[in-house]
Short mmCIF file of C-alpha atoms in Angstrom, two decimals:
data_model
loop_
_atom_site.label_atom_id
_atom_site.label_comp_id
_atom_site.label_asym_id
_atom_site.label_seq_id
_atom_site.Cartn_x
_atom_site.Cartn_y
_atom_site.Cartn_z
CA LEU A 1 39.78 46.44 9.50
CA LEU A 2 43.01 48.55 7.96
CA THR A 3 44.51 48.95 12.12
CA GLY A 4 44.41 44.20 11.59
CA PHE A 5 45.66 44.90 7.71
CA VAL A 6 48.30 47.27 9.36
CA ALA A 7 49.63 45.17 12.06
CA ILE A 8 50.04 42.13 9.65
CA GLY A 9 51.92 44.19 7.47
CA PHE A 10 53.26 45.65 10.49
CA PHE A 11 54.27 42.45 12.15
CA ALA A 12 55.27 40.47 9.12
CA ASP A 13 59.24 39.48 10.89
CA GLN A 14 58.03 38.64 14.38
CA PRO A 15 53.68 38.03 14.55
CA LEU A 16 51.44 39.87 18.60
CA THR A 17 51.02 36.44 20.30
CA ASN A 18 47.44 38.49 20.98
CA PRO A 19 46.56 39.60 18.40
CA GLU A 20 43.90 41.70 20.82
CA THR A 21 46.39 43.63 21.57
CA ALA A 22 47.47 45.23 17.72
CA PHE A 23 45.65 48.44 17.98
CA ILE A 24 47.44 49.02 21.86
CA VAL A 25 50.43 47.57 20.41
CA LEU A 26 50.83 49.85 16.70
CA THR A 27 49.88 53.06 19.11
CA GLN A 28 52.73 52.56 20.38
CA VAL A 29 55.17 52.00 17.91
CA LEU A 30 53.84 54.38 15.24
CA PHE A 31 52.60 57.20 17.40
CA ASN A 32 54.75 59.94 19.75
CA PRO A 33 53.13 58.77 23.79
CA TRP A 34 51.07 61.77 23.97
CA VAL A 35 49.22 61.06 21.30
CA ALA A 36 49.31 57.25 21.96
CA GLY A 37 47.87 58.31 25.12
CA VAL A 38 44.49 59.62 23.74
CA LEU A 39 44.27 57.05 21.15
CA LEU A 40 44.39 55.08 24.26
CA ALA A 41 41.68 57.24 26.81
CA ALA A 42 39.95 56.80 24.17
CA VAL A 43 39.69 52.73 23.38
CA LEU A 44 39.12 53.42 27.24
CA ALA A 45 36.55 56.04 27.52
CA ALA A 46 34.52 53.50 24.92
CA ILE A 47 35.84 50.80 26.96
CA MET A 48 32.90 52.42 30.10
CA SER A 49 30.54 53.02 28.37
CA THR A 50 29.46 49.39 27.30
CA VAL A 51 30.34 48.04 30.51
CA ASP A 52 28.04 50.05 32.08
CA SER A 53 25.69 50.31 30.04
CA GLN A 54 26.20 46.44 30.36
CA LEU A 55 26.67 46.04 34.57
CA LEU A 56 23.02 48.43 34.29
CA VAL A 57 20.92 46.27 31.57
CA CYS A 58 22.35 43.24 33.44
CA SER A 59 21.78 44.28 37.29
CA SER A 60 17.70 45.74 36.01
CA ALA A 61 17.47 42.04 34.61
CA ILE A 62 18.67 39.98 38.19
CA THR A 63 16.58 43.27 39.85
CA GLU A 64 13.27 42.80 37.85
CA ASP A 65 13.10 40.28 36.06
CA VAL A 66 13.71 37.76 38.21
CA TYR A 67 13.99 39.09 42.41
CA ARG A 68 11.29 41.07 42.19
CA GLY A 69 8.87 38.46 38.78
CA LEU A 70 10.09 34.92 40.94
CA LEU A 71 10.90 35.29 43.49
CA ARG A 72 9.81 38.76 45.66
CA ARG A 73 6.28 41.14 43.85
CA GLN A 74 5.56 42.43 46.33
CA ALA A 75 9.19 43.67 46.69
CA LYS A 76 9.32 47.86 48.26
CA ASP A 77 12.16 50.37 45.86
CA ALA A 78 14.88 50.36 48.78
CA GLU A 79 15.12 46.60 48.63
CA LEU A 80 15.59 46.79 44.73
CA VAL A 81 17.81 49.42 44.98
CA TRP A 82 19.95 47.14 47.12
CA ILE A 83 19.64 44.09 45.41
CA SER A 84 20.34 45.90 42.13
CA ARG A 85 23.54 47.42 43.50
CA GLY A 86 24.61 44.10 44.20
CA ALA A 87 23.87 42.31 41.60
CA VAL A 88 26.27 45.00 40.28
CA VAL A 89 29.34 44.27 42.50
CA ALA A 90 28.81 40.36 41.60
CA ILE A 91 28.53 40.88 37.33
CA ALA A 92 31.46 43.41 38.20
CA LEU A 93 33.55 40.14 40.05
CA VAL A 94 32.60 38.24 37.67
CA ALA A 95 33.78 39.30 34.66
CA LEU A 96 36.94 40.49 37.21
CA LEU A 97 37.24 36.61 37.81
CA ILE A 98 37.17 35.99 33.82
CA ALA A 99 39.64 39.16 33.49
CA LEU A 100 42.18 37.34 35.12
CA ASP A 101 42.91 34.26 32.64
CA PRO A 102 45.48 35.18 31.12
CA MET A 103 44.10 32.77 28.35
CA SER A 104 40.64 34.14 27.81
CA ARG A 105 40.04 36.28 24.65
CA VAL A 106 37.39 38.29 25.08
CA LEU A 107 36.93 38.48 21.30
CA GLU A 108 36.49 35.02 21.69
CA LEU A 109 33.56 35.04 24.13
CA VAL A 110 32.49 37.68 22.89
CA ALA A 111 32.15 36.22 18.68
CA TYR A 112 30.86 33.43 20.62
CA ALA A 113 28.30 35.29 22.45
CA TRP A 114 26.96 36.48 18.74
CA ALA A 115 26.87 34.36 17.43
CA GLY A 116 24.95 32.23 19.31
CA PHE A 117 22.42 35.57 19.43
CA GLY A 118 23.26 35.95 15.90
CA ALA A 119 21.60 32.30 15.55
CA GLY A 120 19.39 32.26 17.63
CA PHE A 121 17.35 35.45 16.68
CA GLY A 122 19.39 36.42 13.43
CA PRO A 123 17.00 33.25 11.56
CA ALA A 124 13.14 34.37 14.10
CA VAL A 125 13.65 38.03 12.66
CA VAL A 126 14.65 36.95 8.18
CA LEU A 127 11.87 33.96 8.63
CA SER A 128 9.19 36.55 10.20
CA VAL A 129 9.94 39.02 7.81
CA LEU A 130 9.78 38.17 5.08
CA TRP A 131 7.36 34.62 5.34
CA ARG A 132 3.95 35.26 6.84
CA GLY A 133 3.02 31.70 7.09
CA THR A 134 6.01 31.81 10.42
CA THR A 135 4.33 30.51 13.93
CA ARG A 136 5.19 30.95 17.35
CA ASN A 137 6.50 27.56 17.71
CA GLY A 138 8.28 27.18 14.67
CA THR A 139 10.25 30.69 15.85
CA LEU A 140 10.67 29.34 19.70
CA VAL A 141 12.06 26.12 18.51
CA GLY A 142 13.47 27.81 15.07
CA MET A 143 15.54 29.66 17.90
CA LEU A 144 16.64 26.54 20.38
CA ALA A 145 17.82 25.17 17.74
CA GLY A 146 19.87 27.48 16.33
CA ALA A 147 22.00 28.57 19.73
CA ALA A 148 21.78 25.27 20.28
CA ALA A 149 23.80 24.59 16.78
CA VAL A 150 25.96 27.04 17.42
CA VAL A 151 26.86 25.23 21.21
CA ILE A 152 27.17 22.35 19.85
CA TRP A 153 29.65 23.18 16.38
CA LYS A 154 31.73 24.86 18.62
CA ASN A 155 32.69 22.45 20.79
CA LEU A 156 33.13 19.68 18.19
CA GLU A 157 35.99 18.73 18.41
CA GLY A 158 38.62 18.98 15.47
CA SER A 159 35.11 20.01 13.20
CA ILE A 160 35.75 18.42 9.84
CA PHE A 161 35.44 22.91 8.24
CA GLU A 162 36.44 25.38 10.16
CA VAL A 163 33.55 27.38 10.09
CA TYR A 164 32.84 30.83 12.11
CA GLU A 165 29.91 29.30 14.48
CA ILE A 166 27.01 31.71 13.82
CA LEU A 167 26.90 29.93 9.97
CA PRO A 168 25.67 27.02 10.54
CA GLY A 169 23.59 28.15 14.04
CA PHE A 170 21.86 29.91 11.59
CA LEU A 171 21.12 28.16 8.70
CA ILE A 172 19.56 25.31 10.73
CA GLY A 173 17.81 27.66 13.07
CA LEU A 174 16.68 29.27 9.70
CA ALA A 175 14.83 25.05 8.89
CA VAL A 176 13.91 23.82 11.85
CA ASN A 177 11.81 27.52 12.57
CA ALA A 178 10.74 27.06 8.22
CA ALA A 179 9.70 23.19 9.23
CA VAL A 180 8.01 23.91 12.42
CA SER A 181 5.77 26.59 10.80
CA LEU A 182 4.80 24.00 8.41
CA LEU A 183 3.74 21.86 10.05
CA ASP A 184 2.18 24.11 12.61
CA ASN A 185 -1.24 24.74 12.15
CA PRO A 186 -1.46 28.31 9.93
CA PRO A 187 -0.67 31.77 11.33
CA GLY A 188 -4.55 32.84 12.11
CA ARG A 189 -5.81 35.12 9.47
CA GLU A 190 -5.22 38.94 11.87
CA ILE A 191 -2.39 37.55 11.92
CA THR A 192 -1.75 37.18 8.19
CA GLU A 193 -3.49 40.24 7.91
CA GLU A 194 -1.53 42.20 9.69
CA PHE A 195 1.85 40.82 7.67
CA ASP A 196 -0.67 42.26 4.72
CA ARG A 197 -0.23 45.17 5.28
CA ILE A 198 2.03 46.40 6.38
#
């Protein structure tokens, strides 16, 4: 936040064409090239540590959940290693194609993805912790409704309110989860006793 506020003040006369580059431009303008290089290397190190983790998680999900889980249950370990490596290459190529688009805004894409996750899973977590009446069906339908609301809200042309899509998605997911849980059969005694115990 502090970097963003400094960039707003520093570039007030000539605003940046891409606000996502504020940190990079500020380091180049304010610091000695050696210090700027170290700061930019730190940013790249943080990016690389996140990217390699995401690549491994995605390839593992494709290999174990899709390939072994749905396509070939008796797949041998050597075969799974090659599927995993292929998945890493395929995911990296898709990411490269997205990055080649000069109009793509990574921050917007990440914010959109987190809005979907937050609206899908957030109400389920909140209600399951705070309300003993939450049901499985309420949770599932609420998750779908929250995620769908994010997609619909994001794609509304000229929406009345310029609101980050996680807010309406979260509220809709919360309301649908609660409504379906109230209409559904109440949770079993074992579940409510466990809820009360915790």
